[in-house]
CSV table of C-alpha atoms in Angstrom, one decimal:
chain,number,residue,atom,x,y,z
A,633,MET,CA,-19.1,27.7,11.6
A,634,THR,CA,-16.0,27.6,10.0
A,635,LEU,CA,-14.2,24.5,11.6
A,636,GLU,CA,-11.4,23.5,9.0
A,637,ASP,CA,-11.1,19.7,8.1
A,638,HIS,CA,-7.5,19.7,9.5
A,639,GLU,CA,-9.1,21.0,13.0
A,640,ALA,CA,-11.2,17.9,13.2
A,641,VAL,CA,-8.6,15.4,12.5
A,642,GLU,CA,-4.9,15.1,12.4
A,643,VAL,CA,-3.1,12.4,10.3
A,644,VAL,CA,0.5,11.9,11.1
A,645,GLY,CA,2.9,9.7,9.0
A,646,SER,CA,3.2,8.7,5.5
A,647,VAL,CA,-0.2,8.0,3.7
A,648,ALA,CA,1.2,8.4,0.2
A,649,PRO,CA,1.2,5.5,-2.2
A,650,ARG,CA,4.5,5.2,-4.0
A,651,ASP,CA,4.6,6.8,-7.3
A,652,VAL,CA,5.6,4.1,-9.6
A,653,MET,CA,6.9,0.3,-9.9
A,654,PHE,CA,8.9,-0.8,-12.6
A,655,VAL,CA,9.0,-4.2,-14.3
A,656,CYS,CA,11.8,-5.5,-16.5
A,657,GLU,CA,10.7,-8.6,-18.0
A,658,HIS,CA,13.7,-9.2,-20.2
A,659,ALA,CA,16.4,-8.3,-17.7
A,660,SER,CA,18.5,-11.5,-18.0
A,661,ASN,CA,20.1,-13.6,-20.5
A,662,HIS,CA,20.9,-16.3,-17.8
A,663,PHE,CA,20.3,-19.9,-18.9
A,664,PRO,CA,20.1,-22.2,-15.7
A,665,ASP,CA,21.4,-25.6,-15.9
A,666,GLU,CA,18.1,-27.2,-15.6
A,667,PHE,CA,17.2,-25.8,-19.0
A,668,GLY,CA,20.6,-25.7,-20.7
A,669,ASP,CA,21.4,-23.2,-23.4
A,670,LEU,CA,19.0,-24.4,-26.0
A,671,GLY,CA,21.7,-25.0,-28.5
A,672,LEU,CA,22.5,-21.4,-29.2
A,673,SER,CA,25.6,-20.0,-30.2
A,674,ASP,CA,27.5,-17.5,-28.0
A,675,ASP,CA,26.6,-14.8,-30.3
A,676,ALA,CA,22.8,-15.7,-29.9
A,677,LYS,CA,23.1,-15.9,-26.2
A,678,THR,CA,24.6,-12.4,-25.7
A,679,SER,CA,22.4,-10.7,-28.4
A,680,HIS,CA,19.2,-8.9,-28.0
A,681,VAL,CA,17.2,-12.1,-28.8
A,682,ALA,CA,18.1,-13.7,-25.4
A,683,TRP,CA,17.4,-10.4,-23.4
A,684,ASP,CA,17.0,-6.6,-23.5
A,685,PRO,CA,20.6,-5.4,-23.2
A,686,GLY,CA,20.7,-2.3,-20.9
A,687,ALA,CA,17.2,-2.6,-19.8
A,688,LEU,CA,18.1,-3.7,-16.4
A,689,ALA,CA,20.7,-1.2,-15.7
A,690,LEU,CA,18.2,1.5,-17.0
A,691,THR,CA,15.5,0.0,-14.5
A,692,LYS,CA,17.8,0.4,-11.7
A,693,GLU,CA,18.8,4.0,-12.4
A,694,LEU,CA,15.1,4.6,-12.7
A,695,ALA,CA,14.1,2.9,-9.5
A,696,ARG,CA,16.8,4.8,-7.9
A,697,ARG,CA,15.5,8.2,-8.9
A,698,PHE,CA,11.9,7.3,-7.6
A,699,GLU,CA,12.9,5.1,-4.6
A,700,ALA,CA,10.8,2.5,-6.3
A,701,THR,CA,10.4,-1.1,-6.3
A,702,TYR,CA,11.3,-3.2,-9.4
A,703,VAL,CA,10.6,-6.8,-10.6
A,704,ALA,CA,13.2,-8.2,-12.8
A,705,GLY,CA,13.2,-11.6,-14.9
A,706,ALA,CA,16.2,-13.6,-14.0
A,707,VAL,CA,16.3,-16.0,-16.8
A,708,SER,CA,16.6,-15.5,-20.7
A,709,ARG,CA,13.3,-14.7,-22.4
A,710,LEU,CA,14.1,-17.6,-25.0
A,711,LEU,CA,13.3,-19.9,-22.1
A,712,TYR,CA,10.2,-18.2,-21.5
A,713,ASP,CA,9.2,-14.7,-22.6
A,714,CYS,CA,7.6,-13.2,-19.3
A,715,ASN,CA,5.8,-10.7,-21.5
A,716,ARG,CA,3.8,-13.3,-23.1
A,717,PRO,CA,0.9,-15.5,-21.8
A,718,PRO,CA,1.4,-19.2,-21.9
A,719,GLU,CA,-1.0,-19.6,-24.9
A,720,ALA,CA,1.2,-17.5,-27.2
A,721,GLU,CA,3.4,-19.2,-29.6
A,722,SER,CA,6.1,-16.4,-28.9
A,723,ALA,CA,6.2,-17.2,-25.2
A,724,ILE,CA,8.7,-19.9,-25.9
A,725,PRO,CA,9.9,-18.9,-29.7
A,726,THR,CA,11.6,-21.3,-32.2
A,727,ARG,CA,12.8,-18.4,-34.0
A,728,SER,CA,13.7,-14.8,-33.1
A,729,GLU,CA,14.8,-12.4,-35.7
A,730,ILE,CA,17.7,-13.9,-37.5
A,731,PHE,CA,18.4,-16.7,-34.8
A,732,GLU,CA,17.0,-20.3,-34.8
A,733,ILE,CA,16.4,-21.6,-31.1
A,734,PRO,CA,16.9,-25.3,-31.6
A,735,GLY,CA,16.2,-26.0,-28.0
A,736,ASN,CA,12.7,-24.8,-28.4
A,737,GLU,CA,11.8,-26.9,-31.4
A,738,GLY,CA,9.4,-29.6,-31.1
A,739,LEU,CA,9.0,-29.0,-27.3
A,740,ASP,CA,6.7,-31.4,-25.8
A,741,THR,CA,3.8,-30.5,-23.4
A,742,ALA,CA,5.6,-31.5,-20.2
A,743,ALA,CA,8.8,-29.5,-21.4
A,744,ARG,CA,6.5,-26.6,-22.3
A,745,THR,CA,4.5,-26.9,-19.0
A,746,ALA,CA,7.8,-26.9,-17.0
A,747,ARG,CA,8.9,-23.5,-18.5
A,748,VAL,CA,5.5,-22.0,-17.6
A,749,GLU,CA,5.5,-23.5,-14.1
A,750,GLN,CA,9.1,-22.7,-13.4
A,751,ILE,CA,9.6,-19.2,-15.1
A,752,TYR,CA,6.3,-17.5,-15.9
A,753,LYS,CA,4.2,-18.5,-12.9
A,754,PRO,CA,6.8,-17.3,-10.3
A,755,PHE,CA,7.4,-14.2,-12.3
A,756,ARG,CA,3.6,-13.4,-12.6
A,757,ALA,CA,3.0,-14.2,-9.0
A,758,ALA,CA,5.8,-12.1,-7.7
A,759,THR,CA,4.7,-9.2,-10.0
A,760,GLU,CA,1.1,-9.4,-8.9
A,761,GLN,CA,2.0,-9.6,-5.2
A,762,ALA,CA,4.4,-6.7,-5.6
A,763,MET,CA,1.6,-4.6,-7.4
A,764,ALA,CA,-0.7,-5.4,-4.6
A,765,MET,CA,1.7,-4.5,-1.8
A,766,VAL,CA,3.3,-1.5,-3.5
A,767,HIS,CA,0.1,0.0,-4.6
A,768,PRO,CA,1.9,2.2,-7.1
A,769,LYS,CA,0.2,5.2,-8.6
A,770,ALA,CA,1.7,3.9,-12.1
A,771,LEU,CA,3.3,0.8,-13.6
A,772,VAL,CA,6.2,1.1,-16.1
A,773,THR,CA,7.7,-1.6,-17.9
A,774,VAL,CA,11.4,-1.2,-19.3
A,775,HIS,CA,12.5,-2.6,-22.5
A,776,SER,CA,15.4,-2.3,-25.0
A,777,PHE,CA,15.5,-2.8,-28.7
A,778,THR,CA,18.2,-3.5,-31.3
A,779,PRO,CA,19.2,-0.5,-33.5
A,780,VAL,CA,19.2,-2.7,-36.6
A,781,PHE,CA,16.4,-5.4,-37.1
A,782,HIS,CA,16.5,-7.7,-40.4
A,783,GLY,CA,19.4,-5.6,-41.5
A,784,LYS,CA,17.4,-2.3,-41.3
A,785,PRO,CA,18.2,0.6,-39.2
A,786,ARG,CA,15.8,2.0,-36.9
A,787,ALA,CA,15.3,5.8,-36.4
A,788,VAL,CA,13.3,5.7,-33.3
A,789,GLU,CA,15.2,6.0,-30.0
A,790,ILE,CA,12.6,5.8,-27.4
A,791,GLY,CA,9.3,4.1,-27.7
A,792,ILE,CA,6.1,5.0,-25.4
A,793,LEU,CA,4.0,2.0,-25.8
A,794,HIS,CA,0.5,1.6,-24.5
A,795,ASP,CA,-2.6,-0.7,-24.6
A,796,ARG,CA,-6.2,0.4,-24.0
A,797,ASP,CA,-5.2,2.8,-21.3
A,798,THR,CA,-3.5,5.6,-22.8
A,799,ARG,CA,-3.3,8.1,-20.0
A,800,LEU,CA,0.3,8.0,-18.9
A,801,ALA,CA,1.6,7.4,-22.3
A,802,ASP,CA,-0.2,10.6,-23.7
A,803,ALA,CA,1.1,12.6,-20.7
A,804,MET,CA,4.7,11.5,-21.4
A,805,LEU,CA,4.6,12.0,-25.0
A,806,THR,CA,3.3,15.5,-24.4
A,807,ALA,CA,6.1,16.0,-21.9
A,808,MET,CA,8.7,14.7,-24.4
A,809,LYS,CA,7.8,17.1,-27.1
A,810,GLY,CA,10.9,19.0,-27.9
A,811,ALA,CA,13.2,16.1,-26.4
A,812,GLU,CA,16.6,15.6,-28.0
A,813,PHE,CA,15.6,11.8,-28.7
A,814,ASN,CA,13.5,10.6,-31.5
A,815,VAL,CA,10.4,9.6,-29.4
A,816,GLN,CA,7.5,7.8,-30.9
A,817,ARG,CA,4.1,6.3,-29.8
A,818,ASN,CA,3.9,2.6,-30.2
A,819,GLU,CA,7.2,2.1,-31.8
A,820,PRO,CA,9.0,0.0,-32.8
A,821,TYR,CA,6.5,-2.3,-31.3
A,822,GLY,CA,2.8,-1.8,-30.3
A,823,PRO,CA,-0.2,-3.8,-28.9
A,824,GLU,CA,-0.7,-5.5,-32.3
A,825,HIS,CA,2.5,-7.2,-31.8
A,826,GLY,CA,1.4,-8.8,-28.3
A,827,VAL,CA,3.9,-6.8,-26.3
A,828,THR,CA,1.5,-5.3,-23.9
A,829,HIS,CA,0.8,-8.6,-21.9
A,830,SER,CA,2.2,-7.3,-18.8
A,831,LEU,CA,0.5,-3.9,-19.0
A,832,LYS,CA,-2.8,-5.7,-19.5
A,833,THR,CA,-2.1,-8.3,-16.7
A,834,TYR,CA,-0.7,-6.2,-13.9
A,835,ALA,CA,-2.0,-2.7,-14.5
A,836,LEU,CA,-5.4,-2.6,-16.4
A,837,PRO,CA,-7.5,-4.8,-13.9
A,838,SER,CA,-6.7,-2.2,-11.1
A,839,LYS,CA,-7.1,0.6,-13.5
A,840,THR,CA,-3.3,1.8,-12.5
A,841,PRO,CA,-1.9,4.1,-15.0
A,842,ASN,CA,0.6,2.4,-17.0
A,843,VAL,CA,3.3,2.6,-19.9
A,844,MET,CA,5.8,0.4,-21.7
A,845,LEU,CA,9.1,1.9,-22.4
A,846,GLU,CA,11.2,0.7,-25.4
A,847,VAL,CA,14.7,2.3,-25.6
A,848,ARG,CA,17.2,1.7,-28.5
A,849,ASN,CA,19.9,-0.3,-26.9
A,850,ASP,CA,22.8,1.5,-28.5
A,851,LEU,CA,21.9,4.3,-26.1
A,852,LEU,CA,22.3,2.0,-23.2
A,853,ARG,CA,25.9,0.8,-23.6
A,854,GLU,CA,27.6,3.2,-21.2
A,855,PRO,CA,26.8,4.2,-17.6
A,856,GLU,CA,26.8,8.0,-18.6
A,857,ALA,CA,24.4,7.3,-21.4
A,858,ILE,CA,22.1,5.1,-19.2
A,859,ALA,CA,22.2,7.9,-16.6
A,860,LYS,CA,21.2,10.4,-19.2
A,861,MET,CA,18.4,8.2,-20.6
A,862,ALA,CA,17.1,7.6,-16.9
A,863,ASP,CA,17.1,11.4,-16.3
A,864,THR,CA,15.3,11.9,-19.6
A,865,ILE,CA,12.7,9.4,-18.9
A,866,ALA,CA,12.5,10.3,-15.3
A,867,ASP,CA,11.5,13.9,-16.1
A,868,ALA,CA,9.0,12.9,-18.6
A,869,LEU,CA,7.4,10.3,-16.1
A,870,ARG,CA,7.4,12.9,-13.1
A,871,ALA,CA,5.7,15.3,-15.6
A,872,GLY,CA,3.3,12.6,-16.8
A,873,LEU,CA,2.4,11.6,-13.2
A,874,ALA,CA,2.0,15.2,-12.2
A,875,SER,CA,-0.4,15.9,-15.3
A,876,LEU,CA,-2.6,12.7,-14.2
A,877,ALA,CA,-2.5,13.8,-10.7
A,878,ALA,CA,-3.9,17.4,-11.7
A,879,GLU,CA,-6.5,15.8,-14.0
A,880,ASN,CA,-7.8,13.6,-11.2
A,881,ALA,CA,-7.8,16.8,-8.8
A,882,GLN,CA,-9.9,18.6,-11.5
A,883,ARG,CA,-12.2,15.8,-11.9
A,884,GLY,CA,-12.6,15.5,-8.0
A,885,ALA,CA,-13.4,19.2,-7.8
A,886,GLN,CA,-16.1,19.2,-10.5
B,1180,MET,CA,14.0,-29.5,-13.0
B,1181,THR,CA,14.6,-27.7,-9.9
B,1182,LEU,CA,14.8,-24.2,-10.8
B,1183,GLU,CA,13.9,-22.2,-7.8
B,1184,ASP,CA,11.4,-19.3,-7.9
B,1185,HIS,CA,14.0,-16.8,-6.9
B,1186,GLU,CA,16.0,-17.8,-9.9
B,1187,ALA,CA,13.1,-16.9,-12.3
B,1188,VAL,CA,12.4,-13.6,-10.8
B,1189,GLU,CA,14.1,-11.0,-8.7
B,1190,VAL,CA,12.1,-8.3,-6.8
B,1191,VAL,CA,14.3,-5.4,-5.5
B,1192,GLY,CA,12.8,-2.8,-3.0
B,1193,SER,CA,10.1,-2.8,-0.6
B,1194,VAL,CA,6.9,-4.8,-1.2
B,1195,ALA,CA,5.8,-5.0,2.2
B,1196,PRO,CA,2.7,-3.6,3.4
B,1197,ARG,CA,3.2,-1.6,6.6
B,1198,ASP,CA,2.3,-3.5,9.8
B,1199,VAL,CA,-0.1,-1.4,11.4
B,1200,MET,CA,-2.1,1.8,11.6
B,1201,PHE,CA,-3.3,3.4,14.7
B,1202,VAL,CA,-6.4,5.5,15.3
B,1203,CYS,CA,-6.9,7.6,18.3
B,1204,GLU,CA,-10.5,8.8,18.3
B,1205,HIS,CA,-10.6,10.6,21.6
B,1206,ALA,CA,-7.1,12.3,21.5
B,1207,SER,CA,-8.2,15.7,22.2
B,1208,ASN,CA,-10.2,17.8,24.6
B,1209,HIS,CA,-10.2,20.7,22.3
B,1210,PHE,CA,-13.4,22.8,22.1
B,1211,PRO,CA,-12.9,25.1,19.1
B,1212,ASP,CA,-14.6,28.6,19.1
B,1213,GLU,CA,-17.1,27.6,16.5
B,1214,PHE,CA,-18.8,25.1,18.9
B,1215,GLY,CA,-17.9,26.8,22.4
B,1216,ASP,CA,-17.3,24.9,25.3
B,1217,LEU,CA,-20.9,23.4,25.7
B,1218,GLY,CA,-21.2,25.2,29.3
B,1219,LEU,CA,-19.0,22.6,30.7
B,1220,SER,CA,-17.0,23.2,34.0
B,1221,ASP,CA,-13.2,23.2,33.9
B,1222,ASP,CA,-13.3,19.8,35.8
B,1223,ALA,CA,-15.6,18.3,33.1
B,1224,LYS,CA,-13.3,19.7,30.2
B,1225,THR,CA,-10.3,18.2,31.6
B,1226,SER,CA,-11.8,15.0,32.7
B,1227,HIS,CA,-12.0,11.7,31.0
B,1228,VAL,CA,-15.5,12.5,29.6
B,1229,ALA,CA,-14.1,15.0,27.2
B,1230,TRP,CA,-11.3,12.8,25.9
B,1231,ASP,CA,-9.1,9.7,26.8
B,1232,PRO,CA,-6.3,11.2,28.8
B,1233,GLY,CA,-3.0,9.7,28.0
B,1234,ALA,CA,-4.4,7.9,24.8
B,1235,LEU,CA,-2.7,10.3,22.2
B,1236,ALA,CA,0.7,10.0,24.1
B,1237,LEU,CA,0.4,6.2,24.0
B,1238,THR,CA,-0.5,6.2,20.3
B,1239,LYS,CA,2.5,8.2,19.4
B,1240,GLU,CA,4.8,5.9,21.5
B,1241,LEU,CA,3.2,2.9,19.7
B,1242,ALA,CA,3.4,4.8,16.3
B,1243,ARG,CA,7.2,5.4,16.9
B,1244,ARG,CA,7.7,1.8,17.6
B,1245,PHE,CA,6.3,0.5,14.5
B,1246,GLU,CA,7.2,3.5,12.3
B,1247,ALA,CA,3.4,3.7,11.7
B,1248,THR,CA,0.8,6.3,10.6
B,1249,TYR,CA,-1.7,7.3,13.1
B,1250,VAL,CA,-4.9,9.1,12.7
B,1251,ALA,CA,-6.1,11.3,15.8
B,1252,GLY,CA,-9.1,13.2,16.5
B,1253,ALA,CA,-8.5,16.9,17.2
B,1254,VAL,CA,-11.7,18.1,19.0
B,1255,SER,CA,-13.4,16.8,22.2
B,1256,ARG,CA,-15.7,13.8,22.0
B,1257,LEU,CA,-18.3,15.6,23.7
B,1258,LEU,CA,-18.7,17.8,20.5
B,1259,TYR,CA,-18.8,14.6,18.4
B,1260,ASP,CA,-17.7,11.1,19.5
B,1261,CYS,CA,-15.8,10.0,16.3
B,1262,ASN,CA,-16.2,6.5,17.4
B,1263,ARG,CA,-19.8,6.6,17.0
B,1264,PRO,CA,-22.1,6.7,13.9
B,1265,PRO,CA,-24.3,9.8,13.4
B,1266,GLU,CA,-27.4,7.8,14.3
B,1267,ALA,CA,-26.1,6.9,17.6
B,1268,GLU,CA,-27.6,9.0,20.6
B,1269,SER,CA,-24.1,8.8,22.3
B,1270,ALA,CA,-22.5,10.3,19.2
B,1271,ILE,CA,-23.4,13.8,20.8
B,1272,PRO,CA,-24.2,12.7,24.4
B,1273,THR,CA,-26.3,14.9,26.7
B,1274,ARG,CA,-24.8,13.1,29.8
B,1275,SER,CA,-21.5,11.4,30.2
B,1276,GLU,CA,-20.8,9.4,33.4
B,1277,ILE,CA,-21.5,11.9,36.4
B,1278,PHE,CA,-21.4,15.2,34.0
B,1279,GLU,CA,-24.5,16.9,32.4
B,1280,ILE,CA,-23.5,18.3,28.9
B,1281,PRO,CA,-25.6,21.5,28.8
B,1282,GLY,CA,-24.4,22.4,25.3
B,1283,ASN,CA,-25.7,19.1,23.9
B,1284,GLU,CA,-29.3,19.5,25.2
B,1285,GLY,CA,-32.0,19.9,22.8
B,1286,LEU,CA,-29.6,20.3,19.8
B,1287,ASP,CA,-31.7,21.2,16.6
B,1288,THR,CA,-31.1,19.2,13.5
B,1289,ALA,CA,-29.0,22.0,11.8
B,1290,ALA,CA,-26.7,22.0,14.8
B,1291,ARG,CA,-26.4,18.2,15.1
B,1292,THR,CA,-25.7,18.2,11.1
B,1293,ALA,CA,-22.8,20.8,11.6
B,1294,ARG,CA,-21.3,18.5,14.1
B,1295,VAL,CA,-21.4,15.5,11.8
B,1296,GLU,CA,-20.4,17.5,8.7
B,1297,GLN,CA,-17.5,19.4,10.4
B,1298,ILE,CA,-16.2,16.6,12.8
B,1299,TYR,CA,-17.2,13.3,12.1
B,1300,LYS,CA,-17.2,13.3,8.1
B,1301,PRO,CA,-13.6,14.6,7.9
B,1302,PHE,CA,-12.4,12.3,10.5
B,1303,ARG,CA,-14.0,9.3,8.7
B,1304,ALA,CA,-12.8,10.6,5.2
B,1305,ALA,CA,-9.3,11.0,6.7
B,1306,THR,CA,-9.2,7.6,8.3
B,1307,GLU,CA,-10.9,5.8,5.2
B,1308,GLN,CA,-8.1,7.6,3.0
B,1309,ALA,CA,-5.4,6.5,5.3
B,1310,MET,CA,-6.6,3.0,5.5
B,1311,ALA,CA,-6.5,2.7,1.6
B,1312,MET,CA,-3.3,4.3,1.2
B,1313,VAL,CA,-1.2,2.8,4.1
B,1314,HIS,CA,-2.7,-0.7,3.4
B,1315,PRO,CA,-1.9,-1.8,7.0
B,1316,LYS,CA,-1.9,-5.5,8.0
B,1317,ALA,CA,-3.6,-4.4,11.1
B,1318,LEU,CA,-5.7,-1.5,12.5
B,1319,VAL,CA,-5.3,-0.8,16.1
B,1320,THR,CA,-7.5,1.9,17.9
B,1321,VAL,CA,-6.1,3.2,21.2
B,1322,HIS,CA,-8.4,4.4,24.2
B,1323,SER,CA,-8.0,5.0,27.8
B,1324,PHE,CA,-10.7,4.6,30.5
B,1325,THR,CA,-11.0,6.1,33.9
B,1326,PRO,CA,-9.8,4.0,36.9
B,1327,VAL,CA,-13.1,4.9,38.9
B,1328,PHE,CA,-16.6,4.8,37.1
B,1329,HIS,CA,-19.6,5.8,39.1
B,1330,GLY,CA,-17.6,5.7,42.3
B,1331,LYS,CA,-16.5,2.0,41.5
B,1332,PRO,CA,-12.7,1.1,41.1
B,1333,ARG,CA,-11.9,-1.1,38.2
B,1334,ALA,CA,-9.5,-3.8,38.4
B,1335,VAL,CA,-8.8,-4.3,34.6
B,1336,GLU,CA,-5.8,-2.4,33.5
B,1337,ILE,CA,-5.7,-3.2,29.8
B,1338,GLY,CA,-8.8,-4.2,27.8
B,1339,ILE,CA,-8.3,-6.0,24.5
B,1340,LEU,CA,-11.5,-5.4,22.6
B,1341,HIS,CA,-13.0,-6.9,19.2
B,1342,ASP,CA,-16.2,-7.1,17.3
B,1343,ARG,CA,-16.8,-10.1,15.0
B,1344,ASP,CA,-13.2,-10.4,13.8
B,1345,THR,CA,-11.5,-11.8,16.8
B,1346,ARG,CA,-8.2,-12.8,15.3
B,1347,LEU,CA,-5.8,-10.2,16.4
B,1348,ALA,CA,-7.4,-9.9,20.0
B,1349,ASP,CA,-7.2,-13.6,20.4
B,1350,ALA,CA,-3.6,-13.5,19.5
B,1351,MET,CA,-2.7,-10.6,21.5
B,1352,LEU,CA,-4.6,-12.1,24.6
B,1353,THR,CA,-2.5,-15.3,24.2
B,1354,ALA,CA,0.7,-13.3,23.8
B,1355,MET,CA,-0.2,-11.4,27.1
B,1356,LYS,CA,-0.8,-14.4,29.4
B,1357,GLY,CA,1.4,-13.8,32.3
B,1358,ALA,CA,1.8,-10.2,31.7
B,1359,GLU,CA,2.2,-8.1,34.7
B,1360,PHE,CA,-0.8,-6.1,34.0
B,1361,ASN,CA,-4.6,-7.3,34.6
B,1362,VAL,CA,-5.6,-7.9,30.9
B,1363,GLN,CA,-9.1,-8.7,30.1
B,1364,ARG,CA,-11.1,-9.4,26.9
B,1365,ASN,CA,-13.8,-6.8,26.1
B,1366,GLU,CA,-13.4,-4.9,29.3
B,1367,PRO,CA,-14.4,-2.5,30.6
B,1368,TYR,CA,-16.4,-2.2,27.5
B,1369,GLY,CA,-17.2,-4.5,24.6
B,1370,PRO,CA,-19.1,-4.4,21.4
B,1371,GLU,CA,-22.5,-4.5,23.3
B,1372,HIS,CA,-21.5,-0.8,24.2
B,1373,GLY,CA,-21.4,0.3,20.8
B,1374,VAL,CA,-17.6,1.0,21.2
B,1375,THR,CA,-16.5,-1.0,18.1
B,1376,HIS,CA,-17.8,1.6,15.5
B,1377,SER,CA,-14.3,2.3,14.2
B,1378,LEU,CA,-13.2,-1.3,13.9
B,1379,LYS,CA,-16.5,-2.1,12.0
B,1380,THR,CA,-16.2,1.0,9.7
B,1381,TYR,CA,-12.4,1.0,9.0
B,1382,ALA,CA,-11.2,-2.7,9.2
B,1383,LEU,CA,-14.0,-5.3,8.8
B,1384,PRO,CA,-15.0,-4.4,5.4
B,1385,SER,CA,-11.4,-5.0,4.0
B,1386,LYS,CA,-10.8,-8.0,6.4
B,1387,THR,CA,-7.9,-6.2,8.0
B,1388,PRO,CA,-7.2,-7.8,11.3
B,1389,ASN,CA,-8.0,-5.3,14.1
B,1390,VAL,CA,-8.2,-4.5,17.9
B,1391,MET,CA,-9.3,-2.0,20.1
B,1392,LEU,CA,-7.2,-1.1,23.1
B,1393,GLU,CA,-8.3,0.3,26.4
B,1394,VAL,CA,-5.8,1.4,28.9
B,1395,ARG,CA,-6.7,2.4,32.5
B,1396,ASN,CA,-5.5,6.1,32.5
B,1397,ASP,CA,-4.0,6.1,35.9
B,1398,LEU,CA,-1.3,4.2,34.1
B,1399,LEU,CA,-0.6,6.8,31.5
B,1400,ARG,CA,0.3,9.8,33.7
B,1401,GLU,CA,4.0,9.8,33.2
B,1402,PRO,CA,6.3,9.5,30.2
B,1403,GLU,CA,8.1,6.5,31.8
B,1404,ALA,CA,4.9,4.7,32.6
B,1405,ILE,CA,3.4,5.5,29.0
B,1406,ALA,CA,6.7,4.1,27.5
B,1407,LYS,CA,6.5,1.0,29.7
B,1408,MET,CA,2.8,0.4,28.5
B,1409,ALA,CA,3.9,1.2,25.0
B,1410,ASP,CA,6.5,-1.8,25.2
B,1411,THR,CA,4.2,-4.0,26.7
B,1412,ILE,CA,1.6,-3.5,24.0
B,1413,ALA,CA,4.0,-3.5,21.2
B,1414,ASP,CA,5.4,-6.7,22.4
B,1415,ALA,CA,2.0,-8.3,22.4
B,1416,LEU,CA,1.2,-6.6,19.1
B,1417,ARG,CA,4.2,-8.0,17.4
B,1418,ALA,CA,3.6,-11.3,18.8
B,1419,GLY,CA,0.0,-11.1,17.5
B,1420,LEU,CA,0.9,-10.0,13.9
B,1421,ALA,CA,3.6,-12.9,14.0
B,1422,SER,CA,0.9,-15.4,15.0
B,1423,LEU,CA,-1.4,-14.3,12.3
B,1424,ALA,CA,1.3,-14.3,9.6
B,1425,ALA,CA,2.2,-17.9,10.7
B,1426,GLU,CA,-1.5,-18.9,10.3
B,1427,ASN,CA,-1.9,-17.5,6.9
B,1428,ALA,CA,1.4,-19.1,5.8
B,1429,GLN,CA,0.1,-22.3,6.9
B,1430,ARG,CA,-3.3,-21.9,5.3
B,1431,GLY,CA,-1.2,-20.9,2.1
B,1432,ALA,CA,0.7,-24.1,2.3
B,1433,GLN,CA,-2.1,-26.4,2.7
């Protein structure tokens, strides 16, 4: 009796879950008329405090490489930081690095609620729905950071950030050993800075492997540089996913 | 304050679950060497008791119309009827309509277990895995029936069968009012005949809308007839899915 499984049943068509879904919370420095520009200078509105410059371009390049779906914020994080829960002070900051945010000072409850209802909740609902529908093997959030913070240059070029679930971050860090970039774990931010809200909200409940990427934004200024960074990260992500799949297969075989 | 949801977040790429997955339990009249041909005559082996003639061809046409995945049995249902649980007598029948099945008489526990292990379990595992991965909005099982049963002609041409979840069957029956075919609810079989095992096993636990189709096999003899039947059923299925989606949207809006 040696009937093989494949002789008893035939499955035709795709049954593969999609590999990965991307989220780019700080994609945009758009200030819709409803909220105004918060009294910000043009410098502030185009600086890293209003958005993550280059992050959306990198997200698009990554999404193309994986034929993946992505969710991107469409208004400035100074109106509402979609990578923060409503109860966090930093969700609607009154100060960000060296910039004051006048329009966020002394916000009353109604104005604060309007930001939550009109920015955070639609973002969260869209991301949760996308996760449920795409059913990805991994969630990757894509951020960029400024090369000089409070006057101090940062050496790290790529941060691989995680919260409690370290699986994908571990595997990507292993894959990136010897990379030509300065790659660090939980730098320049980590879970202690409250930056893993999206990972905790969209990935941990379903035990979906996840990672948050932070890329220094001076490496995301030209299309060629962005493409190179996307290749570097895509290689590491593919290696990381393969490593997790191999571990799962091994666990299944034991 | 009239910021629209789509201004706060942008989702790019497919987040749509696939519409439907098909299952064709009785697709094959193959008798692998491991089990032999059960002492059946050639007539029996090619008759409707060994498989559902035309059902796989109809399944393929439907799958093509919906770009859908399908799962098909790859051995005769006389070896093991994958639309029956192991505890059912009819899973390994000793008689089917007018045919005796000598090879299924007096089967010992080891032989019965081998059928379950080598036919039912792989079929069930593949179908469950496919459901989890495809995440379809509906499950449709595809069967055919003989036009003459125990010498009596059957008038019904298309049976729309259901178990406890009647949603998709109701919607398809509504859509098929005035069809040129004789369409009946739970004919020529119904849940009382134990034929809804797949629906109960693969669709009810996840509350996935589901239906079992029974098509009279004299309508599935020529490619043109099969294509016409696939068009008829695809139209009703699309209408049924649209009707369920509209009901869900209405419920969501209330």
